[in-house]
JSON list of C-alpha atoms in Angstrom, two decimals:
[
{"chain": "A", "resi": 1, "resn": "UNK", "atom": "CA", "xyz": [131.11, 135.04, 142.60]},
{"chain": "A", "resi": 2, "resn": "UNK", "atom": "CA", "xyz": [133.70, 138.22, 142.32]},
{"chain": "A", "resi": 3, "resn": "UNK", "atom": "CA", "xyz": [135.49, 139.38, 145.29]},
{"chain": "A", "resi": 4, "resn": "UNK", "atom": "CA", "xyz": [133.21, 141.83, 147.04]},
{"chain": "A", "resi": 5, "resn": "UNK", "atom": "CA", "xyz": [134.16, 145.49, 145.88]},
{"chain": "A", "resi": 6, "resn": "UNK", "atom": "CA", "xyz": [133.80, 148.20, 148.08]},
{"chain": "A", "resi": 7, "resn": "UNK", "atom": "CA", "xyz": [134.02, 152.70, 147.47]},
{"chain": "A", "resi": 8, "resn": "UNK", "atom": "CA", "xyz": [133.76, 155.72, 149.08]},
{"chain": "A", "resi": 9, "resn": "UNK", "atom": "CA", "xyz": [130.01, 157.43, 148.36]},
{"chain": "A", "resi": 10, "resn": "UNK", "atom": "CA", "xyz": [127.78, 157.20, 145.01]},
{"chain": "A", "resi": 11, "resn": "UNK", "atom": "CA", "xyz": [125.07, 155.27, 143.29]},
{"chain": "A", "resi": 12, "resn": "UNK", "atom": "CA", "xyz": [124.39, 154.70, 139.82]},
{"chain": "A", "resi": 13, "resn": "UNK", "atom": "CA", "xyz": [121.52, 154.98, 136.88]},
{"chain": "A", "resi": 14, "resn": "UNK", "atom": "CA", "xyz": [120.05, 152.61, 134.51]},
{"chain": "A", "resi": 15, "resn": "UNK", "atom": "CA", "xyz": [118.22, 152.52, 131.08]},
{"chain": "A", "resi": 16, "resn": "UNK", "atom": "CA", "xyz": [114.21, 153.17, 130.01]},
{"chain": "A", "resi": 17, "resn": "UNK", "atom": "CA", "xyz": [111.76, 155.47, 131.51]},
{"chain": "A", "resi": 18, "resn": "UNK", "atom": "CA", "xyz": [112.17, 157.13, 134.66]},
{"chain": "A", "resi": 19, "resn": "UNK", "atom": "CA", "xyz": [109.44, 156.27, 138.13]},
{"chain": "A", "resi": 20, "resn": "UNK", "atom": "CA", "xyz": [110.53, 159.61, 139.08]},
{"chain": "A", "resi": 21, "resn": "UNK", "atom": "CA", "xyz": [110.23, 161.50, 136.12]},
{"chain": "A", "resi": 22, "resn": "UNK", "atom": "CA", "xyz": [112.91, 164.06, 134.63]},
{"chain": "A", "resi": 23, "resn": "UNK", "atom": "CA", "xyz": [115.08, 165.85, 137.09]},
{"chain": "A", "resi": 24, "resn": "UNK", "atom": "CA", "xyz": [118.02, 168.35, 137.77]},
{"chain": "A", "resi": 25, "resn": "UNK", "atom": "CA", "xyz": [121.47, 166.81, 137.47]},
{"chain": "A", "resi": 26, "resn": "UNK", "atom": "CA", "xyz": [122.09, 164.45, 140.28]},
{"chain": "A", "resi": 27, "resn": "UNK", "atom": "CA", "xyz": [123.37, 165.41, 143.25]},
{"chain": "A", "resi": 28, "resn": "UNK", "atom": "CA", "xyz": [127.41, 165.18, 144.27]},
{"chain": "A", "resi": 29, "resn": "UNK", "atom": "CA", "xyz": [128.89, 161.48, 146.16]},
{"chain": "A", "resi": 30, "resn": "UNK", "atom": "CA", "xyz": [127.83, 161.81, 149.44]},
{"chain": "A", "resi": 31, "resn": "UNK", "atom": "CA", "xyz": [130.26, 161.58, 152.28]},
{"chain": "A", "resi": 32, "resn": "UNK", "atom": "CA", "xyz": [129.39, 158.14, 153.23]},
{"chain": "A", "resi": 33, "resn": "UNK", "atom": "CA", "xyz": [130.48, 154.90, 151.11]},
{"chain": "A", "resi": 34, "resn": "UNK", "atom": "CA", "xyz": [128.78, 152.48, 149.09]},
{"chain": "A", "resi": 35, "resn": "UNK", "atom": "CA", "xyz": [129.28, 148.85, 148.37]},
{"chain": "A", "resi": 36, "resn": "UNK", "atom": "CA", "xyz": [128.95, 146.78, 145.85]},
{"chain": "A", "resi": 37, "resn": "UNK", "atom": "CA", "xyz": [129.31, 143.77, 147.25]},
{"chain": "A", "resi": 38, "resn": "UNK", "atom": "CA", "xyz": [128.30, 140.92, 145.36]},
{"chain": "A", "resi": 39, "resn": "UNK", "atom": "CA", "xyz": [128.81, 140.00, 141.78]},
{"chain": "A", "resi": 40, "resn": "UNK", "atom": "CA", "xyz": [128.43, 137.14, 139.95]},
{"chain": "A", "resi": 41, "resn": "UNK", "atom": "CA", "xyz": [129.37, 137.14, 136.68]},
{"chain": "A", "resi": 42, "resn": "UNK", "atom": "CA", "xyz": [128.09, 134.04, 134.53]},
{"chain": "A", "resi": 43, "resn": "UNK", "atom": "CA", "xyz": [128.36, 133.48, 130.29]},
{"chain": "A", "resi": 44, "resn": "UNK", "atom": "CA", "xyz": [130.90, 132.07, 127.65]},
{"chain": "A", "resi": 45, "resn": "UNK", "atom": "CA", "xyz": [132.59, 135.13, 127.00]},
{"chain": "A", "resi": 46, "resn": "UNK", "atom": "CA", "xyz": [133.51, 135.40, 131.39]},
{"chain": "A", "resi": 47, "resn": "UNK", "atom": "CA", "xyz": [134.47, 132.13, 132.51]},
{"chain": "A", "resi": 48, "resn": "UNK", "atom": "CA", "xyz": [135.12, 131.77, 136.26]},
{"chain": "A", "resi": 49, "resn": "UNK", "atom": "CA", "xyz": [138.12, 133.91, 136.96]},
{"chain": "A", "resi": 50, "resn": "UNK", "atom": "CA", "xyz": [137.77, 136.17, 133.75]},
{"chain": "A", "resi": 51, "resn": "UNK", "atom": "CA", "xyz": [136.09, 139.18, 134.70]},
{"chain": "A", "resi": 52, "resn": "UNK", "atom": "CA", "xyz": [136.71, 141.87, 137.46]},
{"chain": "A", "resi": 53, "resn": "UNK", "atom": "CA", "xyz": [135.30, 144.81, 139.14]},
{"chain": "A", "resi": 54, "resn": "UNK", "atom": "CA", "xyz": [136.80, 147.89, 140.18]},
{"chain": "A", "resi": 55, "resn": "UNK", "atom": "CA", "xyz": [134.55, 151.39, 141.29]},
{"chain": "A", "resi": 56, "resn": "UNK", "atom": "CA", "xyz": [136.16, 154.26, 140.48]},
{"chain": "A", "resi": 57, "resn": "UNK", "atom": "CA", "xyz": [137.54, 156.77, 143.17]},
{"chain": "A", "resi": 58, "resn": "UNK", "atom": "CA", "xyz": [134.79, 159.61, 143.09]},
{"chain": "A", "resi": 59, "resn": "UNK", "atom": "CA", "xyz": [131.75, 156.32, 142.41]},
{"chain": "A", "resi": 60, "resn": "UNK", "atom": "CA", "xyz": [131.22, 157.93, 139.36]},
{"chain": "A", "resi": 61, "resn": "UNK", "atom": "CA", "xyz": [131.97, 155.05, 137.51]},
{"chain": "A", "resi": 62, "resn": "UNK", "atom": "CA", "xyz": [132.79, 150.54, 137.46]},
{"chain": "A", "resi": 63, "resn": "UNK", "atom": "CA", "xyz": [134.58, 149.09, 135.40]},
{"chain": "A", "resi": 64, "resn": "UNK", "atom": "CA", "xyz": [134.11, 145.66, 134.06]},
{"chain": "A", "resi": 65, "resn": "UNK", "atom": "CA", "xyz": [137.86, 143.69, 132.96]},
{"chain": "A", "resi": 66, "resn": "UNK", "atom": "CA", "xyz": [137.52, 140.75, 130.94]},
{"chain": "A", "resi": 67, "resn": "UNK", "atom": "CA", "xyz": [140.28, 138.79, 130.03]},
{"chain": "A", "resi": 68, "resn": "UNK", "atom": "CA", "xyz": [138.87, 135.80, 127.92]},
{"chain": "A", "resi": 69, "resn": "UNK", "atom": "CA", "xyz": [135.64, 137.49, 126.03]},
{"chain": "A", "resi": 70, "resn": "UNK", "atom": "CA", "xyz": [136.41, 136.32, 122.47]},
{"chain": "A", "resi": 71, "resn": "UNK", "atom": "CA", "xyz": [133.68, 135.37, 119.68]},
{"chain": "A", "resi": 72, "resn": "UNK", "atom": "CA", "xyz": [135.14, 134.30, 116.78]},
{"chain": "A", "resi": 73, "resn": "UNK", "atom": "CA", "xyz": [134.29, 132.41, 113.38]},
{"chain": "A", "resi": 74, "resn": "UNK", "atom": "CA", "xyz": [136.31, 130.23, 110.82]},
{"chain": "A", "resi": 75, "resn": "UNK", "atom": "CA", "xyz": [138.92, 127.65, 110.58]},
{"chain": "A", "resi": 76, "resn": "UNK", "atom": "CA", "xyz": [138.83, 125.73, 114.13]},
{"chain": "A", "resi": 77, "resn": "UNK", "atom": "CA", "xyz": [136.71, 127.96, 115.80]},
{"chain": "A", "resi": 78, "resn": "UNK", "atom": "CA", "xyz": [133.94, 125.82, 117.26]},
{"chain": "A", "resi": 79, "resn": "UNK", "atom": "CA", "xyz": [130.16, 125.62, 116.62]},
{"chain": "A", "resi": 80, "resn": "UNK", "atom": "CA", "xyz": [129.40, 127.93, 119.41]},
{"chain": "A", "resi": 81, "resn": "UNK", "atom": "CA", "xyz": [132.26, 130.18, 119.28]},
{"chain": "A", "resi": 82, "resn": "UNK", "atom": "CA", "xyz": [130.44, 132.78, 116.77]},
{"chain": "A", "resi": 83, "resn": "UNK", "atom": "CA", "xyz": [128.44, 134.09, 120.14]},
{"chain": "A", "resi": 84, "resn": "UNK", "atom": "CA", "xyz": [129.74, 134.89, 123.43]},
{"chain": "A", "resi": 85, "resn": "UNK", "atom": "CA", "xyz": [127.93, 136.75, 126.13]},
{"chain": "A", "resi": 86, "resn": "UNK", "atom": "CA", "xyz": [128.46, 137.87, 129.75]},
{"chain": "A", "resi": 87, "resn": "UNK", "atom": "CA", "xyz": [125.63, 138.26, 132.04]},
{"chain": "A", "resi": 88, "resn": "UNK", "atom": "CA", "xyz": [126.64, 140.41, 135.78]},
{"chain": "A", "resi": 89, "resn": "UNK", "atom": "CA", "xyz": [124.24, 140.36, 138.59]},
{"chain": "A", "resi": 90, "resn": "UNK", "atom": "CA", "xyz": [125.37, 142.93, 140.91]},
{"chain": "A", "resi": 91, "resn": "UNK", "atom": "CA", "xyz": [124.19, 144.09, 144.21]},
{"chain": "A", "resi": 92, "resn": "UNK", "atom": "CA", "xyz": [124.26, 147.40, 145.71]},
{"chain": "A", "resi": 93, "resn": "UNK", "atom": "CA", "xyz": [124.08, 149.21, 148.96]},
{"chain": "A", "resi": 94, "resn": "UNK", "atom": "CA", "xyz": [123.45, 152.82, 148.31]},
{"chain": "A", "resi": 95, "resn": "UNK", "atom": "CA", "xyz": [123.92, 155.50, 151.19]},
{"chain": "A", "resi": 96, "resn": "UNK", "atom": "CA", "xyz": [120.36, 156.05, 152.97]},
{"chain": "A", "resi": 97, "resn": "UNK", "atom": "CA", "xyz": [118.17, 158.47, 151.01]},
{"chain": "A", "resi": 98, "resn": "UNK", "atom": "CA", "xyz": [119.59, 158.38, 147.62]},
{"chain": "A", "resi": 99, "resn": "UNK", "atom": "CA", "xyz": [119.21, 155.76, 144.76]},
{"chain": "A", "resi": 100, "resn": "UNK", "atom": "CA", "xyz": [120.73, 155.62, 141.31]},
{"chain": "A", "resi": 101, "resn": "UNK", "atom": "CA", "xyz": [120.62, 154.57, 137.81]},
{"chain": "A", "resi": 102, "resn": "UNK", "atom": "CA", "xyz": [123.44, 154.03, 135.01]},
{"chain": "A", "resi": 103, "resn": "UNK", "atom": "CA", "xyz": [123.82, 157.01, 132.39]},
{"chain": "A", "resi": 104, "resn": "UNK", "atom": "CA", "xyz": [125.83, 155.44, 130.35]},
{"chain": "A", "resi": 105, "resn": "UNK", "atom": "CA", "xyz": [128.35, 152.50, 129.09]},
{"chain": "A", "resi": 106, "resn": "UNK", "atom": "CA", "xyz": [131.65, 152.31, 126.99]},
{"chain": "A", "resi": 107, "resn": "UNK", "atom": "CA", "xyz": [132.46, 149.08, 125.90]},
{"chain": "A", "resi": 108, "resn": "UNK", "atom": "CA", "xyz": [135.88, 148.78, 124.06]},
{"chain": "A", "resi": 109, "resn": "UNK", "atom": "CA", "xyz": [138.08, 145.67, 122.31]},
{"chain": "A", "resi": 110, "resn": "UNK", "atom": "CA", "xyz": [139.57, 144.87, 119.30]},
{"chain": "A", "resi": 111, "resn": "UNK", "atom": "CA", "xyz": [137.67, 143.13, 115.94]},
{"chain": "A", "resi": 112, "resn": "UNK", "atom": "CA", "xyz": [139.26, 141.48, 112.68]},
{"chain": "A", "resi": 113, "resn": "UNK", "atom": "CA", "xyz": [136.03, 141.04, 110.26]},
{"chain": "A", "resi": 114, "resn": "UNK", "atom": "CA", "xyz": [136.85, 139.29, 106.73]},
{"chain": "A", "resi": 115, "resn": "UNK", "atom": "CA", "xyz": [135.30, 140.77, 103.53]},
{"chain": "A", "resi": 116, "resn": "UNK", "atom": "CA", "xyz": [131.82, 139.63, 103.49]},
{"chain": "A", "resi": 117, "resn": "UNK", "atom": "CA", "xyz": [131.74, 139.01, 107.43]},
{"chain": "A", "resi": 118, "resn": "UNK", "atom": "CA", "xyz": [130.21, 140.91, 110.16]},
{"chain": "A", "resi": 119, "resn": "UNK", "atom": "CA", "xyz": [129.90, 141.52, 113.79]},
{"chain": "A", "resi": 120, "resn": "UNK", "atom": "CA", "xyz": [127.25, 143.00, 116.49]},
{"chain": "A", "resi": 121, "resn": "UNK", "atom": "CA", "xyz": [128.29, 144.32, 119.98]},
{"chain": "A", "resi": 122, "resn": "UNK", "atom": "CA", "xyz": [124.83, 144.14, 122.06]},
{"chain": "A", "resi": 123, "resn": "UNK", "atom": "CA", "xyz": [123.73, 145.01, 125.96]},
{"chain": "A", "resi": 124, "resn": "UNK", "atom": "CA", "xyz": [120.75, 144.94, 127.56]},
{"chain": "A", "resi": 125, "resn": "UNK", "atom": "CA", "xyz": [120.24, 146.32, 131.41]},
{"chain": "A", "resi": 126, "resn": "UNK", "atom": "CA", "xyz": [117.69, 146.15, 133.78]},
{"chain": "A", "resi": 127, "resn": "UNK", "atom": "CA", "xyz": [116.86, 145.98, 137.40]},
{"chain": "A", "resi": 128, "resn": "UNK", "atom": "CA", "xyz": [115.68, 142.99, 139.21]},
{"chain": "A", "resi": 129, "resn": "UNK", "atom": "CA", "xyz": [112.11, 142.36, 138.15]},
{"chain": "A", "resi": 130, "resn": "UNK", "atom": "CA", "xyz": [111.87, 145.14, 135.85]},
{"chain": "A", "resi": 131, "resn": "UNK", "atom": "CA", "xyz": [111.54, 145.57, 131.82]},
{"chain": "A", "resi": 132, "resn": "UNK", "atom": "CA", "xyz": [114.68, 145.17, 130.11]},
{"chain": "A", "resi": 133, "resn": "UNK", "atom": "CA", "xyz": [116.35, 147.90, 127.92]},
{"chain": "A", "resi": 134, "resn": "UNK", "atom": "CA", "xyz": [118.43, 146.29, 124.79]},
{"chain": "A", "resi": 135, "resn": "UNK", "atom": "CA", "xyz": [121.36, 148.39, 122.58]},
{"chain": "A", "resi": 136, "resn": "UNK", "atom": "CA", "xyz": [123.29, 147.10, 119.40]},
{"chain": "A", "resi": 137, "resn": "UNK", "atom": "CA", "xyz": [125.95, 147.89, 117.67]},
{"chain": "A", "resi": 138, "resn": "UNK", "atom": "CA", "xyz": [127.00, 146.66, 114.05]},
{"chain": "A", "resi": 139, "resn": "UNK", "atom": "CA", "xyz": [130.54, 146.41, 112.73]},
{"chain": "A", "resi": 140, "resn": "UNK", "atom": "CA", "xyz": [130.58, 146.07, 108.72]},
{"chain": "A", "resi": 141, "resn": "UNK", "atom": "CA", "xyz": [132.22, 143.13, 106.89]},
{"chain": "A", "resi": 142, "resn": "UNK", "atom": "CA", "xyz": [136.75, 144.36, 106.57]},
{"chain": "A", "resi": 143, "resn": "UNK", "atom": "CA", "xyz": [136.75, 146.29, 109.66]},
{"chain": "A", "resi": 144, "resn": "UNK", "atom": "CA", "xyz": [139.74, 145.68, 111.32]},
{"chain": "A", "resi": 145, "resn": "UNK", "atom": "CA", "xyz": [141.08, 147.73, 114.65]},
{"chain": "A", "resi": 146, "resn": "UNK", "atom": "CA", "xyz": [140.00, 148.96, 118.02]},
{"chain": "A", "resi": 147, "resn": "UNK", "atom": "CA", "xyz": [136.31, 149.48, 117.99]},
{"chain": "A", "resi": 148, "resn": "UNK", "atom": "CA", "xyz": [134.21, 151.32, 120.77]},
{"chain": "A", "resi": 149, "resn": "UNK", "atom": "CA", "xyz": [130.96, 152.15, 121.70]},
{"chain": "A", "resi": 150, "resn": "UNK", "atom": "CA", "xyz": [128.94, 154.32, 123.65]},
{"chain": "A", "resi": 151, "resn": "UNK", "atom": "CA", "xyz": [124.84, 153.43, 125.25]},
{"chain": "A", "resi": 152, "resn": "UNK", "atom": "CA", "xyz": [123.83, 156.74, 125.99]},
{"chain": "A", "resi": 153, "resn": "UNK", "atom": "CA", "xyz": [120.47, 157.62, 128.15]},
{"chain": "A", "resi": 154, "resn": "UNK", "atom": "CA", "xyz": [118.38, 161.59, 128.52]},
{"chain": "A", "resi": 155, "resn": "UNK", "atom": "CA", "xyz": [118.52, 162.54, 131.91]},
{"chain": "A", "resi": 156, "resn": "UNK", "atom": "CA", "xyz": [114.59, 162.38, 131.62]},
{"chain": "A", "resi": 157, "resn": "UNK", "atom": "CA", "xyz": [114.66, 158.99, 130.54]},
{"chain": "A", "resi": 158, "resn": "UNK", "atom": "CA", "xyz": [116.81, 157.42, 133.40]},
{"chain": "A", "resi": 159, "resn": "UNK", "atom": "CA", "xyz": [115.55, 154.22, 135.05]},
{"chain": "A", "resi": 160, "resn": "UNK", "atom": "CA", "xyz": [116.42, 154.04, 138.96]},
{"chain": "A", "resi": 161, "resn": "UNK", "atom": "CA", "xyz": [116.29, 151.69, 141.67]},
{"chain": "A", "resi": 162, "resn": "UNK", "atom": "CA", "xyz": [113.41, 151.85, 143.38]},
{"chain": "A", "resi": 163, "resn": "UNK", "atom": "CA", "xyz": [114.01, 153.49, 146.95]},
{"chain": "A", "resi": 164, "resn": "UNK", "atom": "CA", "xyz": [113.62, 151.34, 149.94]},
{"chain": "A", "resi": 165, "resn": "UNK", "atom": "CA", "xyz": [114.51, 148.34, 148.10]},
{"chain": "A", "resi": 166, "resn": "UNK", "atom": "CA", "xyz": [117.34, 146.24, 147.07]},
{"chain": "A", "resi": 167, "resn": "UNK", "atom": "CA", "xyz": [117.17, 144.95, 143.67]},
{"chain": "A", "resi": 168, "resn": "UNK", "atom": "CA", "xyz": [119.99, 143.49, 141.48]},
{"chain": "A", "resi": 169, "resn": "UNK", "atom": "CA", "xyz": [121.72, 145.22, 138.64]},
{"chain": "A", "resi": 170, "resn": "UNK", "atom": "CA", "xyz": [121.66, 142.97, 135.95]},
{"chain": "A", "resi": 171, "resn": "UNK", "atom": "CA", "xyz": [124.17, 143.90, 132.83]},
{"chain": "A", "resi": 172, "resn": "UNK", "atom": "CA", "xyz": [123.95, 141.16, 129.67]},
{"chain": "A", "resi": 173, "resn": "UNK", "atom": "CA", "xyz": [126.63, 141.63, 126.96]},
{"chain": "A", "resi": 174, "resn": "UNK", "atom": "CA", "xyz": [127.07, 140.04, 124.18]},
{"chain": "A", "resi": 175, "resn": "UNK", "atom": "CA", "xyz": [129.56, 139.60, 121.22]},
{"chain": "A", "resi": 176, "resn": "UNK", "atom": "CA", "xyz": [128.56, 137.87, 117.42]},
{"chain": "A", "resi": 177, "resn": "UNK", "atom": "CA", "xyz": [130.26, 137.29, 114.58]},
{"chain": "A", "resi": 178, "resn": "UNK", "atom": "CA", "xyz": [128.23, 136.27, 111.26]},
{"chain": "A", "resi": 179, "resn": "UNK", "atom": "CA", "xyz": [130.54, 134.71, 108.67]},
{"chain": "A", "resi": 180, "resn": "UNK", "atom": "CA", "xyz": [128.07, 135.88, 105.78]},
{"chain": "A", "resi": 181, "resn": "UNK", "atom": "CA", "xyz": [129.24, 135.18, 102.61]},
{"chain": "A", "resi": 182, "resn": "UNK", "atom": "CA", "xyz": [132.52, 134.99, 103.74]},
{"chain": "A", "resi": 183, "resn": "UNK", "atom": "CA", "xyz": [135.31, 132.57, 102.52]},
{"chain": "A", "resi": 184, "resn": "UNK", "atom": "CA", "xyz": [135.34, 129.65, 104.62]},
{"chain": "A", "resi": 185, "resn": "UNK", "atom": "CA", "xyz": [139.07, 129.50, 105.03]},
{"chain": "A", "resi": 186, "resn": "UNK", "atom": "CA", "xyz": [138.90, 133.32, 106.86]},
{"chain": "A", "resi": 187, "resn": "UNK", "atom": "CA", "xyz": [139.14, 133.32, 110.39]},
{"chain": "A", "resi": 188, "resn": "UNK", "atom": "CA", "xyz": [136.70, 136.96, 111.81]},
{"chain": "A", "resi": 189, "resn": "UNK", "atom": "CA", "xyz": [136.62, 137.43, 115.33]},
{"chain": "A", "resi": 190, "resn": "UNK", "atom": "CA", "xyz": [135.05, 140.16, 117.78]},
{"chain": "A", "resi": 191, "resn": "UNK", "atom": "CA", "xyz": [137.15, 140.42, 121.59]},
{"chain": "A", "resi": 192, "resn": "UNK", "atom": "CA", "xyz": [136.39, 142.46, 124.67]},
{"chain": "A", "resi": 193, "resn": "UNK", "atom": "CA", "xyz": [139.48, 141.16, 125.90]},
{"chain": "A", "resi": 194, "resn": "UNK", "atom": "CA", "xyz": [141.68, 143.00, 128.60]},
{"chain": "A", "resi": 195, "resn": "UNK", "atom": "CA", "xyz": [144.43, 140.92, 129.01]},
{"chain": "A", "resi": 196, "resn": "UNK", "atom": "CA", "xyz": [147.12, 143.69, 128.15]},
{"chain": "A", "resi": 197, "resn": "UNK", "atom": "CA", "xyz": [144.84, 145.91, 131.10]},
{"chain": "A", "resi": 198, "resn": "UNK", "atom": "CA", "xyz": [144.02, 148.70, 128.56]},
{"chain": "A", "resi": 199, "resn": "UNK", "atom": "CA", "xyz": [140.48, 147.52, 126.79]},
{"chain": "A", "resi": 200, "resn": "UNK", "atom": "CA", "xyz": [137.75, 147.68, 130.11]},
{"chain": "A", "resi": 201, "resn": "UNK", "atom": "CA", "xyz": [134.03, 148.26, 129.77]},
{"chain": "A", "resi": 202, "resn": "UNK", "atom": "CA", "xyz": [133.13, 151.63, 132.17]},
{"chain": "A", "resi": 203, "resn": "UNK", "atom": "CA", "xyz": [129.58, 152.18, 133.12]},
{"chain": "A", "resi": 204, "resn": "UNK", "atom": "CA", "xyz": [128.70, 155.97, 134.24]},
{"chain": "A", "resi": 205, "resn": "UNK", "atom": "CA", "xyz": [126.49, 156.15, 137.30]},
{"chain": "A", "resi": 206, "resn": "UNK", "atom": "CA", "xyz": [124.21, 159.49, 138.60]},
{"chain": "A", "resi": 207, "resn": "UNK", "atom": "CA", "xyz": [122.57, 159.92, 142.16]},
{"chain": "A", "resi": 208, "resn": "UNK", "atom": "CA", "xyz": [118.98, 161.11, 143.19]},
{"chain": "A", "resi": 209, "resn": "UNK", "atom": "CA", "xyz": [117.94, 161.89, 146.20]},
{"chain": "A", "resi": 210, "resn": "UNK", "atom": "CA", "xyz": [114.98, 159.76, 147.12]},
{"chain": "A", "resi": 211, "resn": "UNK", "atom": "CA", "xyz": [111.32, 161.04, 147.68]}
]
């Protein structure tokens, strides 16, 4: 369990098909503060101690830090190393009246892919007890260098927590690498690895008022 995280007024908005339909663009942070306060994060690629949260200063934004989220393939890389994934369960207070939903998510890391290798970047979101929403992303086999991607949702198409209620944010990423017809003696790996502080994961967040 992360240390609890706390920020001065906004809520955020998740993937699918809307309960409230489409809608003007969200109202501005309130002048009251929520909290996120309580976030486990569980999976290969965030051990204990791996991954932080931080909300940004207006709570238009969190951002996810990893600092061991490596999926590799090749000489002694292990069985299990070709897939890593991190699941966060997060809980939020939102200010009274308003909900929210997540617009959108950059991931970012590094990849080293040998000829004839390749490698998928995948997230899936949902709310407690609700469908889940999955996105992938494919890297071809050579690509070498800073990769990063963008999940994207229509304002008409947001999915937000339902009012009244607390339900967990659940976030599942993943990282893959498939040697293909690779030479065995090349090492490929995929990392959303912040060690150096500059590669984070950012998710976007709107607010609604509640009807």
């Amino acid at each position: 369990m992360l240390r609890a995280l706390a920020a001065a007024g906004v809520v955020t908005s998740l993937f699918g098909s809307s309960a409230f339909g489409a809608s003007a663009a969200p109202p501005p942070p309130p002048p009251t503060r929520i909290v996120i306060d309580s976030v486990a994060a569980n999976g290969t690629g965030c051990p204990p101690g791996t991954a932080a949260v931080a909300v940004s200063p207006d709570n238009t934004a969190f951002t996810v830090t990893y600092s061991n989220y490596l999926a590799k393939v090749g000489p002694g890389s292990a069985s299990t190393d070709f897939r890593k994934n991190c699941q966060l369960d997060l809980r939020v207070h939102v200010p009274g009246g308003l909900t929210y939903a997540i617009v959108s998510a950059d991931y970012r890391g590094f990849a080293s892919l040998a000829p004839g290798a390749s490698g998928t970047q995948r997230a899936s979101y949902h709310f407690q007890g609700n469908a889940t929403t999955t996105k992938a992303h494919h890297f071809k086999a050579g690509f070498t260098g800073d990769w990063q991607t963008t999940d994207t949702v229509p304002v008409a198409a947001l999915v937000f927590a339902p009012c009244g209620e607390e339900r967990n944010l659940n976030i599942n990423t993943e990282l893959q690498v498939d040697p293909g017809t690779s030479s065995p003696s090349a090492t490929s790996f995929m990392e959303m690895d912040s060690t150096d502080g500059t590669i984070k994961t950012v998710y976007h967040v709107a607010l609604k008022q509640c009807q």
